């Protein structure tokens, strides 16, 4: 406690939250505050997410000057040849790899890294968590990394430790990930490094007179330059949500009560919908429900988007997540982690920064678990082909930039503050809007350009504005890179109605990671999209934009409209749509291996959360 107080004094904090003191959890407290501990379990996301400072106390001590120097070099990234090149990390020749590994393992031997509740605190506090590592006062802690001024303590930002340790493991790995990297990554992992899948783009067709990427990007404000995660536009970065990663971290840590894993998962991922794991709940009764089924239920209740057709296996940079795609024949051979790994979708964020944050918002709106799969609401669009545009009297090349279009472009401004679209982006989009003519979609785009240039005061705008602008930025990049764009109209609209949506046609990089093992039927390509603004900090906005194929619930493809249609997820697409006043429809996404499959009319039991016994012939 003395160490916590010294840290609080160093950052001038007068109020502290200590779990064991602030939540009644002693046996005698149940008489006076019987519900306090149960409620405390469910609100840890608010406690640590809203904290001003968070501190983690380690007991393992640094005793050697060489260890302090190595830790400083690791945290300051001076061990790497080029720390900015995350795709091709290399260690400097003089680095003693074994010594650095042993230092990391020594720090990770502290009991705090093995406890489930501590993981939750670290995850939720995020960038605000500071670790206090004791060291011998005879040692010198001045170096490249600032360890703070508290005597006897090395102050280490958890964010820095997690990031540089993951980078170090990546730089050490040339093939299969081996010990000690496996042990290290099981305790501390930077998700947006481990989960990043990279696809190279062929940009030989890019318009030559477009300003260089670095010139365009230099026009953005300091926020972009500090936080950018996509500086190389010859690559596409795809990520899953962090759900499977968080579950892995929770599963590998010790908890006194196994049912606490349900609450910790919900807290860590800031889920709105929760399961009752309090005293008296059937979920905590031994032998009644499967913990894996309960965890899967809370994941599905909160809108996780699963791949529901087989695809080509993904090669992850640091983790072995290979798993056979679930079917009704092999479902009982799956664990929950293997099921999530086999079914997790990959997403490409449209903006320049905070990709993983964007992707964790990619969730179904108002999901309901049914016998047929996940029922959700959204809009179904038909993509308009070039032939359809020609037949309707429109030029099929209106979604392409020509050399003539670029003649009068002005150079980008040096400063644009927090704008998402600089002058060049606005000029490119203006050319596109002029070609499209007046309509709902163009008015939608112009309104958002105005909102970008003249933003409303905090609290007065719409959360959707940021997402629309990010996707308009992606459309601008697609125009410059000569990627295919497709106009779309609502599938329920008349064939001659105006286009109300614009999507970036998925390139081969989506197929490689997502669904090339499945060939869709030859019929109009459709996109399922939805957005929900959320209600507060703990009911976040949700976005869906998926290329889909319509089928019935026994796997037969259908093009005709019908209520509660089943959809196959063919991969993520970025785009914008203007459907003000239109009502969302209800659709169902089957769950692989769980809901009934093609031609199989057997009833799916509604009590799917209960433990199942293998029957003869299963």
Coordinates of C-alpha atoms in Angstrom, one line a residue:
X1 CA 0.0 0.0 0.0
X2 CA 2.9 2.4 0.7
X3 CA 4.1 2.0 -2.9
X4 CA 0.6 2.9 -4.2
X5 CA 0.5 6.0 -2.0
X6 CA 3.9 7.1 -3.1
X7 CA 2.8 6.8 -6.7
X8 CA -0.5 8.7 -6.0
X9 CA 1.5 11.5 -4.4
X10 CA 3.9 11.6 -7.4
X11 CA 0.9 12.3 -9.8
X12 CA -0.9 14.4 -7.3
X13 CA -3.9 12.1 -6.8
X14 CA -5.9 12.4 -3.5
X15 CA -8.5 9.6 -4.0
X16 CA -7.7 5.9 -4.6
X17 CA -9.7 2.9 -5.6
X18 CA -8.4 -0.4 -4.2
X19 CA -10.6 -3.4 -5.1
X20 CA -10.3 -5.2 -1.8
X21 CA -11.1 -2.1 0.1
X22 CA -13.8 -0.5 -2.1
X23 CA -15.8 -3.7 -2.8
X24 CA -17.3 -5.6 0.1
X25 CA -16.0 -9.1 -0.4
X26 CA -15.2 -10.5 3.0
X27 CA -17.4 -13.4 4.3
X28 CA -19.0 -11.2 7.0
X29 CA -19.9 -8.5 4.4
X30 CA -22.5 -10.7 2.8
X31 CA -24.8 -10.1 5.7
X32 CA -24.8 -6.3 5.4
X33 CA -24.1 -5.9 1.6
X34 CA -25.1 -9.2 -0.1
X35 CA -25.1 -7.9 -3.7
X36 CA -22.1 -5.7 -3.5
X37 CA -19.5 -8.2 -4.7
X38 CA -21.8 -9.4 -7.6
X39 CA -22.4 -5.9 -8.8
X40 CA -18.7 -5.0 -8.4
X41 CA -17.8 -7.9 -10.7
X42 CA -19.9 -6.5 -13.5
X43 CA -18.7 -2.8 -13.3
X44 CA -14.9 -3.2 -13.4
X45 CA -15.0 -1.9 -17.0
X46 CA -16.3 1.4 -15.7
X47 CA -13.9 1.5 -12.8
X48 CA -10.7 1.0 -14.8
X49 CA -11.9 2.4 -18.1
X50 CA -12.8 5.8 -16.4
X51 CA -9.8 6.0 -14.1
X52 CA -7.4 8.9 -14.4
X53 CA -4.4 6.8 -13.5
X54 CA -4.0 3.1 -12.9
X55 CA -1.0 1.4 -11.3
X56 CA 0.1 -2.2 -11.2
X57 CA 2.5 -3.4 -8.4
X58 CA 5.2 -6.0 -9.2
X59 CA 7.2 -7.7 -6.6
X60 CA 10.0 -9.2 -8.7
X61 CA 13.1 -7.0 -8.3
X62 CA 15.7 -5.8 -10.8
X63 CA 19.1 -6.4 -9.2
X64 CA 21.5 -5.8 -12.0
X65 CA 22.6 -2.7 -13.9
X66 CA 22.7 -4.6 -17.1
X67 CA 19.1 -5.5 -16.7
X68 CA 18.0 -1.9 -16.2
X69 CA 20.0 -0.9 -19.3
X70 CA 18.5 -3.7 -21.4
X71 CA 15.0 -2.9 -20.2
X72 CA 15.6 0.8 -21.1
X73 CA 16.8 -0.2 -24.6
X74 CA 13.9 -2.5 -25.1
X75 CA 11.2 0.1 -24.0
X76 CA 12.9 2.9 -26.0
X77 CA 13.0 0.6 -29.1
X78 CA 16.7 1.1 -29.6
X79 CA 17.2 -2.7 -29.9
X80 CA 15.6 -2.6 -33.4
X81 CA 17.3 -1.6 -36.6
X82 CA 14.1 0.3 -37.7
X83 CA 11.4 0.3 -35.1
X84 CA 8.9 1.9 -37.6
X85 CA 9.1 -1.0 -39.9
X86 CA 6.7 -3.3 -38.1
X87 CA 6.4 -5.7 -41.0
X88 CA 10.1 -6.4 -41.2
X89 CA 11.4 -6.0 -37.7
X90 CA 15.1 -6.7 -37.2
X91 CA 17.3 -6.6 -34.0
X92 CA 20.6 -4.9 -34.0
X93 CA 23.5 -7.3 -34.4
X94 CA 24.9 -6.5 -30.9
X95 CA 21.7 -7.5 -29.1
X96 CA 22.0 -10.4 -26.7
X97 CA 18.7 -12.1 -27.5
X98 CA 18.9 -14.7 -24.8
X99 CA 19.6 -12.1 -22.1
X100 CA 16.7 -10.0 -23.2
X101 CA 14.4 -13.0 -23.2
X102 CA 15.5 -14.0 -19.7
X103 CA 14.9 -10.4 -18.5
X104 CA 11.4 -10.5 -19.9
X105 CA 10.7 -13.9 -18.4
X106 CA 12.0 -12.6 -15.0
X107 CA 9.5 -9.7 -15.1
X108 CA 6.7 -12.0 -16.2
X109 CA 7.4 -14.4 -13.4
X110 CA 5.6 -12.0 -11.1
X111 CA 2.2 -13.6 -9.9
X112 CA 0.2 -10.6 -11.3
X113 CA 0.6 -11.9 -14.8
X114 CA -1.1 -15.2 -14.0
X115 CA -4.3 -13.7 -12.4
X116 CA -7.5 -13.3 -14.4
X117 CA -8.7 -10.2 -12.6
X118 CA -5.4 -8.5 -13.0
X119 CA -5.5 -9.1 -16.8
X120 CA -8.9 -7.3 -16.8
X121 CA -7.4 -4.3 -15.0
X122 CA -4.5 -4.1 -17.5
X123 CA -6.7 -4.5 -20.5
X124 CA -9.3 -1.9 -19.4
X125 CA -6.9 0.7 -18.1
X126 CA -5.0 0.4 -21.4
X127 CA -2.7 3.3 -21.9
X128 CA -3.2 4.6 -18.4
X129 CA -1.7 1.6 -16.6
X130 CA 1.7 2.1 -15.1
X131 CA 3.8 -0.8 -13.7
X132 CA 5.9 -0.3 -10.7
X133 CA 9.0 -2.6 -10.8
X134 CA 11.3 -2.4 -7.7
X135 CA 15.0 -2.1 -8.2
X136 CA 18.1 -1.9 -6.1
X137 CA 18.7 1.8 -5.1
X138 CA 22.4 1.4 -5.9
X139 CA 21.6 1.1 -9.6
X140 CA 21.4 4.0 -12.1
X141 CA 18.0 4.2 -13.8
X142 CA 18.8 7.2 -16.0
X143 CA 18.8 6.1 -19.6
X144 CA 16.9 6.4 -22.9
X145 CA 13.6 5.4 -21.2
X146 CA 12.2 7.6 -18.5
X147 CA 11.6 5.4 -15.4
X148 CA 10.2 8.2 -13.3
X149 CA 11.4 9.8 -10.1
X150 CA 10.1 7.6 -7.4
X151 CA 13.1 6.2 -5.4
X152 CA 13.4 2.4 -5.7
X153 CA 10.7 2.1 -8.4
X154 CA 11.0 1.7 -12.2
X155 CA 7.8 3.3 -13.7
X156 CA 7.0 1.5 -16.9
X157 CA 3.9 2.2 -19.0
X158 CA 2.2 -1.1 -19.7
X159 CA 1.5 0.0 -23.2
X160 CA 5.2 0.4 -23.9
X161 CA 6.1 -2.9 -22.3
X162 CA 3.3 -4.8 -24.2
X163 CA 4.2 -3.2 -27.5
X164 CA 8.0 -3.6 -27.4
X165 CA 7.9 -7.1 -26.0
X166 CA 5.6 -8.2 -28.9
X167 CA 7.9 -6.4 -31.4
X168 CA 10.9 -8.2 -29.9
X169 CA 9.2 -11.6 -30.2
X170 CA 8.3 -10.9 -33.8
X171 CA 11.9 -9.8 -34.6
X172 CA 13.1 -13.1 -33.0
X173 CA 10.8 -15.2 -35.0
X174 CA 11.8 -16.5 -38.4
X175 CA 9.5 -19.4 -38.8
X176 CA 7.4 -21.3 -36.2
X177 CA 7.1 -19.4 -32.9
X178 CA 8.9 -21.4 -30.2
X179 CA 9.7 -21.1 -26.5
X180 CA 10.3 -18.7 -24.8
X181 CA 8.3 -16.5 -27.2
X182 CA 5.3 -18.7 -26.8
X183 CA 5.4 -18.3 -23.0
X184 CA 6.0 -14.6 -23.3
X185 CA 3.2 -13.9 -25.7
X186 CA 0.8 -16.0 -23.5
X187 CA 1.2 -13.3 -20.8
X188 CA 1.7 -10.1 -22.7
X189 CA 0.6 -9.3 -26.2
X190 CA 0.0 -6.3 -28.3
X191 CA -3.1 -7.3 -30.3
X192 CA -2.8 -5.0 -33.2
X193 CA 0.7 -6.4 -34.0
X194 CA -0.2 -10.1 -33.5
X195 CA -3.5 -9.9 -35.3
X196 CA -2.3 -7.9 -38.3
X197 CA -2.6 -9.6 -41.7
X198 CA -0.8 -7.8 -44.5
X199 CA -1.7 -8.0 -48.2
X200 CA 0.3 -6.3 -50.9
X201 CA -1.4 -4.2 -53.5
X202 CA -0.4 -3.8 -57.2
X203 CA -0.5 -0.1 -57.7
X204 CA 1.2 0.0 -61.0
X205 CA -2.0 1.4 -62.5
X206 CA -2.2 4.3 -60.0
X207 CA -2.5 7.7 -61.7
X208 CA 1.0 9.1 -61.9
X209 CA 0.2 12.8 -61.4
X210 CA -1.6 12.2 -58.1
X211 CA 0.5 13.6 -55.2
X212 CA 2.8 11.1 -53.6
X213 CA 1.3 9.4 -50.6
X214 CA 3.8 11.0 -48.2
X215 CA 2.8 14.4 -49.6
X216 CA -0.8 13.8 -49.2
X217 CA -0.4 12.4 -45.7
X218 CA 1.8 15.3 -44.6
X219 CA -1.1 17.6 -44.9
X220 CA -2.9 16.0 -42.0
X221 CA -2.7 17.2 -38.4
X222 CA -0.5 16.0 -35.6
X223 CA -3.0 13.5 -34.5
X224 CA -2.7 11.5 -37.7
X225 CA 1.1 11.7 -37.7
X226 CA 1.4 10.4 -34.2
X227 CA -1.3 7.7 -34.4
X228 CA -1.1 6.5 -38.0
X229 CA -1.2 2.8 -38.5
X230 CA -1.4 2.8 -42.3
X231 CA 1.5 4.8 -43.7
X232 CA 2.2 2.4 -46.6
X233 CA -0.5 2.5 -49.2
X234 CA 1.0 -0.4 -51.2
X235 CA -0.4 -2.6 -48.5
X236 CA -3.8 -3.5 -47.1
X237 CA -4.0 -4.4 -43.4
X238 CA -6.7 -6.7 -42.2
X239 CA -7.5 -7.6 -38.6
X240 CA -10.1 -9.7 -36.7
X241 CA -11.9 -8.3 -33.6
X242 CA -10.0 -8.7 -30.3
X243 CA -12.6 -11.2 -29.0
X244 CA -10.6 -14.4 -29.6
X245 CA -7.4 -12.8 -28.3
X246 CA -9.1 -11.6 -25.1
X247 CA -10.6 -15.0 -24.6
X248 CA -7.1 -16.6 -25.0
X249 CA -5.7 -14.3 -22.4
X250 CA -8.5 -14.9 -19.9
X251 CA -8.4 -18.7 -20.4
X252 CA -4.7 -18.9 -19.6
X253 CA -5.0 -17.1 -16.2
X254 CA -6.0 -18.4 -12.8
X255 CA -9.4 -17.6 -11.2
X256 CA -10.9 -19.0 -8.0
X257 CA -14.3 -19.1 -9.7
X258 CA -14.5 -20.4 -13.3
X259 CA -17.8 -18.5 -13.9
X260 CA -15.9 -15.2 -13.3
X261 CA -14.4 -15.7 -16.8
X262 CA -17.9 -14.8 -18.2
X263 CA -18.0 -11.5 -16.4
X264 CA -14.3 -10.7 -17.2
X265 CA -14.8 -11.3 -20.9
X266 CA -17.8 -9.1 -20.9
X267 CA -16.0 -6.4 -19.0
X268 CA -12.8 -6.5 -21.1
X269 CA -14.8 -6.2 -24.3
X270 CA -17.2 -3.7 -22.8
X271 CA -20.2 -5.8 -23.8
X272 CA -23.6 -4.2 -23.2
X273 CA -25.5 -7.5 -22.7
X274 CA -24.5 -9.6 -19.8
X275 CA -25.3 -13.0 -18.3
X276 CA -26.2 -13.4 -14.7
X277 CA -23.3 -15.1 -12.9
X278 CA -24.3 -14.1 -9.4
X279 CA -25.1 -16.4 -6.6
X280 CA -28.2 -18.6 -7.4
X281 CA -27.7 -18.3 -11.2
X282 CA -28.0 -21.6 -13.0
X283 CA -24.7 -20.7 -14.8
X284 CA -22.7 -21.2 -11.7
X285 CA -24.3 -24.5 -10.7
X286 CA -21.8 -27.3 -11.3
X287 CA -22.7 -29.6 -14.2
X288 CA -25.7 -27.6 -15.4
X289 CA -24.2 -25.5 -18.1
X290 CA -21.0 -25.6 -20.2
X291 CA -18.7 -22.7 -19.5
X292 CA -17.7 -22.7 -23.2
X293 CA -21.4 -22.5 -24.2
X294 CA -22.0 -19.6 -21.8
X295 CA -19.0 -17.7 -23.1
X296 CA -20.1 -18.3 -26.7
X297 CA -23.6 -17.1 -25.8
X298 CA -22.4 -13.8 -24.4
X299 CA -20.1 -13.3 -27.5
X300 CA -23.1 -13.9 -29.9
X301 CA -25.5 -11.8 -27.8
X302 CA -23.2 -8.8 -28.3
X303 CA -23.0 -9.0 -32.1
X304 CA -19.8 -10.9 -33.0
X305 CA -19.7 -11.3 -36.8
X306 CA -18.7 -14.9 -37.8
X307 CA -17.5 -16.2 -41.1
X308 CA -20.2 -18.8 -42.0
X309 CA -18.6 -20.3 -45.1
X310 CA -15.2 -22.1 -45.3
X311 CA -12.2 -20.1 -46.4
X312 CA -8.5 -20.4 -47.0
X313 CA -6.6 -20.7 -43.7
X314 CA -4.9 -17.5 -42.5
X315 CA -1.3 -17.5 -41.6
X316 CA -0.9 -15.3 -38.5
X317 CA 2.4 -13.6 -37.8
X318 CA 3.0 -14.8 -34.3
X319 CA 0.2 -17.2 -33.3
X320 CA -0.9 -20.6 -34.4
X321 CA -4.7 -20.3 -34.8
X322 CA -5.2 -22.8 -37.5
X323 CA -8.4 -24.8 -37.1
X324 CA -10.8 -26.8 -39.2
X325 CA -13.9 -25.0 -40.3
X326 CA -16.8 -26.2 -38.1
X327 CA -19.5 -28.4 -39.6
X328 CA -22.3 -30.4 -38.0
X329 CA -20.1 -33.5 -38.5
X330 CA -17.0 -32.1 -36.6
X331 CA -18.6 -29.6 -34.2
X332 CA -18.0 -31.8 -31.1
X333 CA -14.3 -31.9 -31.8
X334 CA -14.0 -28.2 -31.4
X335 CA -13.2 -26.2 -28.3
X336 CA -14.5 -22.7 -28.0
X337 CA -11.1 -21.1 -28.9
X338 CA -10.7 -23.4 -32.0
X339 CA -14.3 -22.5 -33.0
X340 CA -13.7 -18.8 -32.7
X341 CA -10.4 -19.1 -34.6
X342 CA -12.0 -21.0 -37.4
X343 CA -15.0 -18.6 -37.8
X344 CA -13.5 -15.2 -37.1
X345 CA -13.9 -12.7 -39.8
X346 CA -11.2 -10.3 -41.0
X347 CA -11.9 -6.6 -41.5
X348 CA -10.2 -3.8 -43.3
X349 CA -10.5 -0.4 -41.6
X350 CA -11.2 2.5 -44.0
X351 CA -9.4 5.3 -42.1
X352 CA -5.7 6.0 -41.4
X353 CA -5.6 5.5 -37.7
X354 CA -6.9 3.3 -34.8
X355 CA -7.7 0.3 -37.0
X356 CA -8.3 -2.1 -34.2
X357 CA -10.6 0.3 -32.4
X358 CA -12.7 0.7 -35.5
X359 CA -12.8 -3.1 -36.1
X360 CA -14.0 -3.7 -32.5
X361 CA -17.1 -1.6 -33.4
X362 CA -17.8 -4.0 -36.3
X363 CA -20.7 -5.9 -34.8
X364 CA -24.3 -6.9 -35.6
X365 CA -27.1 -4.5 -34.6
X366 CA -29.6 -5.9 -32.1
X367 CA -28.6 -9.5 -32.5
X368 CA -30.9 -12.3 -31.4
X369 CA -29.8 -15.9 -31.1
X370 CA -32.4 -18.1 -32.9
X371 CA -32.6 -21.7 -34.1
X372 CA -31.7 -20.6 -37.6
X373 CA -28.7 -18.5 -36.5
X374 CA -28.1 -14.8 -35.5
X375 CA -31.1 -12.7 -36.4
X376 CA -30.2 -9.0 -37.0
X377 CA -31.4 -5.9 -38.7
X378 CA -30.0 -4.0 -41.6
X379 CA -30.2 -2.9 -45.2
X380 CA -29.7 -5.2 -48.2
X381 CA -28.2 -3.5 -51.3
X382 CA -27.7 -4.7 -54.9
X383 CA -24.4 -3.7 -56.5
X384 CA -24.9 -2.2 -59.9
X385 CA -22.8 -3.7 -62.7
X386 CA -21.1 -1.7 -65.5
X387 CA -23.6 -3.3 -67.9
X388 CA -26.5 -2.1 -65.8
X389 CA -25.1 1.4 -65.8
X390 CA -24.7 1.3 -69.6
X391 CA -28.2 0.0 -70.0
X392 CA -29.6 2.7 -67.8
X393 CA -27.9 5.4 -69.9
X394 CA -25.0 6.1 -67.5
X395 CA -21.4 5.9 -68.3
X396 CA -19.8 2.8 -66.8
X397 CA -16.5 4.8 -66.3
X398 CA -18.0 7.5 -64.1
X399 CA -16.4 5.8 -61.1
X400 CA -12.9 6.2 -62.6
X401 CA -10.5 9.1 -62.5
X402 CA -8.9 10.2 -65.8
X403 CA -5.6 12.0 -66.4
X404 CA -7.7 15.1 -67.4
X405 CA -9.4 15.0 -64.0
X406 CA -6.1 15.7 -62.2
X407 CA -4.9 18.7 -64.2
X408 CA -6.2 21.4 -61.9
X409 CA -5.5 19.8 -58.5
X410 CA -4.0 22.2 -56.1
X411 CA -1.2 21.0 -53.7
X412 CA -2.3 19.9 -50.3
X413 CA -2.3 22.3 -47.4
X414 CA 0.3 21.9 -44.7
X415 CA -2.1 22.0 -41.8
X416 CA -5.7 20.9 -41.7
X417 CA -6.2 20.4 -38.0
X418 CA -8.4 17.4 -37.2
X419 CA -10.0 17.2 -40.6
X420 CA -10.2 13.7 -42.1
X421 CA -10.3 14.9 -45.7
X422 CA -7.7 17.4 -46.9
X423 CA -8.0 19.6 -50.0
X424 CA -6.8 16.9 -52.4
X425 CA -9.2 14.4 -51.1
X426 CA -12.0 16.9 -51.3
X427 CA -11.0 17.7 -54.9
X428 CA -11.0 14.0 -55.9
X429 CA -14.4 13.4 -54.3
X430 CA -15.8 16.6 -55.9
X431 CA -14.8 15.2 -59.3
X432 CA -16.7 12.0 -58.5
X433 CA -19.7 13.8 -57.2
X434 CA -19.9 16.0 -60.3
X435 CA -19.9 12.8 -62.4
X436 CA -22.6 11.2 -60.3
X437 CA -24.9 14.3 -60.5
X438 CA -27.4 15.4 -57.8
X439 CA -29.1 12.8 -55.7
X440 CA -29.4 11.4 -52.2
X441 CA -25.9 9.9 -52.2
X442 CA -24.1 13.0 -53.5
X443 CA -26.0 15.3 -51.0
X444 CA -25.0 12.8 -48.3
X445 CA -21.3 13.2 -49.3
X446 CA -21.4 17.0 -49.6
X447 CA -23.1 17.3 -46.2
X448 CA -20.3 15.2 -44.5
X449 CA -17.6 17.2 -46.2
X450 CA -19.1 20.3 -44.7
X451 CA -19.2 18.6 -41.3
X452 CA -15.6 17.7 -41.7
X453 CA -14.6 21.3 -42.5
X454 CA -17.0 22.9 -40.0
X455 CA -17.5 20.4 -37.2
X456 CA -20.3 20.9 -34.7
X457 CA -19.5 21.5 -31.0
X458 CA -18.7 18.4 -28.9
X459 CA -21.8 16.5 -28.0
X460 CA -23.9 18.0 -30.8
X461 CA -22.9 15.9 -33.8
X462 CA -23.7 12.3 -34.8
X463 CA -21.4 9.4 -34.0
X464 CA -22.0 8.2 -37.6
X465 CA -20.2 11.2 -39.0
X466 CA -16.7 9.9 -38.2
X467 CA -17.5 6.5 -39.8
X468 CA -18.9 8.1 -43.0
X469 CA -15.8 10.4 -43.3
X470 CA -13.4 7.5 -42.8
X471 CA -15.2 5.6 -45.6
X472 CA -15.1 8.7 -47.8
X473 CA -11.4 8.8 -47.2
X474 CA -11.2 5.1 -48.3
X475 CA -13.2 5.9 -51.4
X476 CA -10.8 8.7 -52.2
X477 CA -7.8 6.3 -51.8
X478 CA -9.6 3.8 -54.0
X479 CA -10.1 6.3 -56.7
X480 CA -6.4 7.3 -56.6
X481 CA -5.3 3.7 -56.6
X482 CA -7.8 2.8 -59.4
X483 CA -9.6 0.2 -57.3
X484 CA -13.0 -0.8 -58.4
X485 CA -16.0 1.1 -57.0
X486 CA -19.6 0.0 -57.3
X487 CA -22.8 1.9 -56.9
X488 CA -25.7 0.2 -55.2
X489 CA -29.4 0.5 -54.6
X490 CA -31.6 -1.0 -52.0
X491 CA -32.6 -4.6 -53.0
X492 CA -36.2 -3.7 -52.2
X493 CA -36.2 -0.6 -54.4
X494 CA -37.5 -0.6 -58.0
X495 CA -34.9 -1.5 -60.7
X496 CA -34.8 2.0 -62.1
X497 CA -34.4 3.8 -58.7
X498 CA -31.4 6.0 -58.0
X499 CA -28.2 4.6 -56.4
X500 CA -28.1 5.4 -52.7
X501 CA -24.8 3.6 -51.8
X502 CA -21.2 3.4 -53.0
X503 CA -18.9 0.5 -52.0
X504 CA -15.3 -0.4 -52.7
X505 CA -15.4 -3.7 -54.5
X506 CA -13.5 -6.3 -52.4
X507 CA -10.1 -7.0 -54.0
X508 CA -8.3 -10.3 -54.0
X509 CA -6.8 -9.6 -50.6
X510 CA -10.3 -10.1 -49.1
X511 CA -10.7 -13.4 -50.9
X512 CA -7.3 -14.6 -49.8
X513 CA -8.1 -14.1 -46.1
X514 CA -11.8 -14.6 -46.1
X515 CA -13.6 -16.9 -48.5
X516 CA -11.8 -18.2 -51.6
X517 CA -12.7 -21.7 -50.6
X518 CA -16.3 -21.0 -51.5
X519 CA -17.6 -19.9 -54.9
X520 CA -20.8 -17.9 -54.8
X521 CA -23.6 -18.4 -57.3
X522 CA -23.8 -16.3 -60.4
X523 CA -26.4 -13.7 -59.4
X524 CA -26.3 -10.0 -58.5
X525 CA -23.8 -9.3 -55.7
X526 CA -25.4 -7.9 -52.5
X527 CA -24.1 -6.0 -49.6
X528 CA -25.7 -6.1 -46.1
X529 CA -25.1 -2.9 -44.1
X530 CA -26.3 -1.4 -40.8
X531 CA -25.3 1.2 -38.3
X532 CA -26.4 1.9 -34.7
X533 CA -25.3 5.0 -32.8
X534 CA -25.3 3.4 -29.4
X535 CA -26.5 5.1 -26.3
X536 CA -23.5 5.8 -24.1
X537 CA -19.9 4.9 -23.4
X538 CA -21.0 1.4 -22.5
X539 CA -23.3 0.9 -25.4
X540 CA -21.0 1.7 -28.3
X541 CA -21.9 2.4 -31.9
X542 CA -22.0 -0.7 -34.2
X543 CA -21.2 -1.0 -37.9
X544 CA -21.8 -3.8 -40.4
X545 CA -20.9 -3.8 -44.1
X546 CA -20.6 -7.3 -45.6
X547 CA -20.6 -8.7 -49.1
X548 CA -23.3 -11.4 -48.8
X549 CA -25.2 -14.1 -50.7
X550 CA -28.8 -14.8 -50.0
X551 CA -29.9 -18.3 -49.2
X552 CA -32.7 -20.1 -47.4
X553 CA -32.1 -21.9 -44.1
X554 CA -31.3 -25.2 -45.7
X555 CA -28.5 -23.7 -47.8
X556 CA -30.3 -23.1 -51.1
X557 CA -29.4 -19.9 -52.8
X558 CA -32.2 -17.5 -53.4
X559 CA -32.3 -14.2 -55.2
X560 CA -35.9 -13.3 -54.5
X561 CA -36.8 -11.1 -51.5
X562 CA -38.4 -12.7 -48.4
X563 CA -38.6 -11.9 -44.8
X564 CA -35.9 -13.3 -42.4
X565 CA -33.7 -14.4 -45.3
X566 CA -30.5 -16.2 -44.4
X567 CA -27.2 -14.6 -45.5
X568 CA -23.8 -16.0 -46.2
X569 CA -20.9 -13.7 -45.1
X570 CA -18.6 -13.3 -48.1
X571 CA -16.3 -10.7 -46.6
X572 CA -16.0 -7.1 -45.4
X573 CA -16.5 -4.2 -47.7
X574 CA -16.1 -0.5 -47.0
X575 CA -18.5 2.1 -48.3
X576 CA -21.2 4.7 -47.6
X577 CA -25.0 4.7 -48.0
X578 CA -27.8 7.3 -47.7
X579 CA -31.0 5.6 -46.6
X580 CA -32.6 8.2 -44.4
X581 CA -36.2 7.3 -43.6
X582 CA -35.8 3.7 -44.8
X583 CA -36.7 0.9 -42.4
X584 CA -34.2 -1.8 -41.6
X585 CA -35.2 -5.4 -42.5
X586 CA -34.6 -8.6 -40.5
X587 CA -32.0 -11.1 -41.7
X588 CA -30.4 -14.3 -40.3
X589 CA -26.8 -15.3 -40.4
X590 CA -26.4 -19.1 -39.9
X591 CA -23.8 -20.3 -37.4
X592 CA -21.4 -22.9 -38.8
X593 CA -21.7 -26.3 -37.2
X594 CA -24.5 -25.2 -34.8
X595 CA -27.5 -24.3 -37.0
X596 CA -28.8 -27.0 -39.4
X597 CA -27.1 -27.3 -42.7
X598 CA -28.1 -27.9 -46.3
X599 CA -30.9 -30.5 -46.6
X600 CA -30.8 -31.4 -43.0
X601 CA -34.3 -30.8 -41.4
X602 CA -33.5 -32.0 -37.9
X603 CA -34.7 -29.7 -35.1
X604 CA -32.0 -27.5 -33.5
X605 CA -32.5 -27.6 -29.7
X606 CA -33.4 -24.3 -28.2
X607 CA -31.5 -25.1 -25.0
X608 CA -28.2 -24.8 -26.9
X609 CA -26.4 -23.6 -23.8
X610 CA -26.9 -26.8 -21.9
X611 CA -24.3 -29.5 -21.9
X612 CA -24.8 -32.1 -24.6
X613 CA -24.0 -35.8 -24.5
X614 CA -22.8 -37.6 -27.5
X615 CA -25.6 -39.8 -28.9
X616 CA -25.0 -43.1 -30.7
X617 CA -24.3 -42.2 -34.4
X618 CA -23.4 -38.5 -33.7

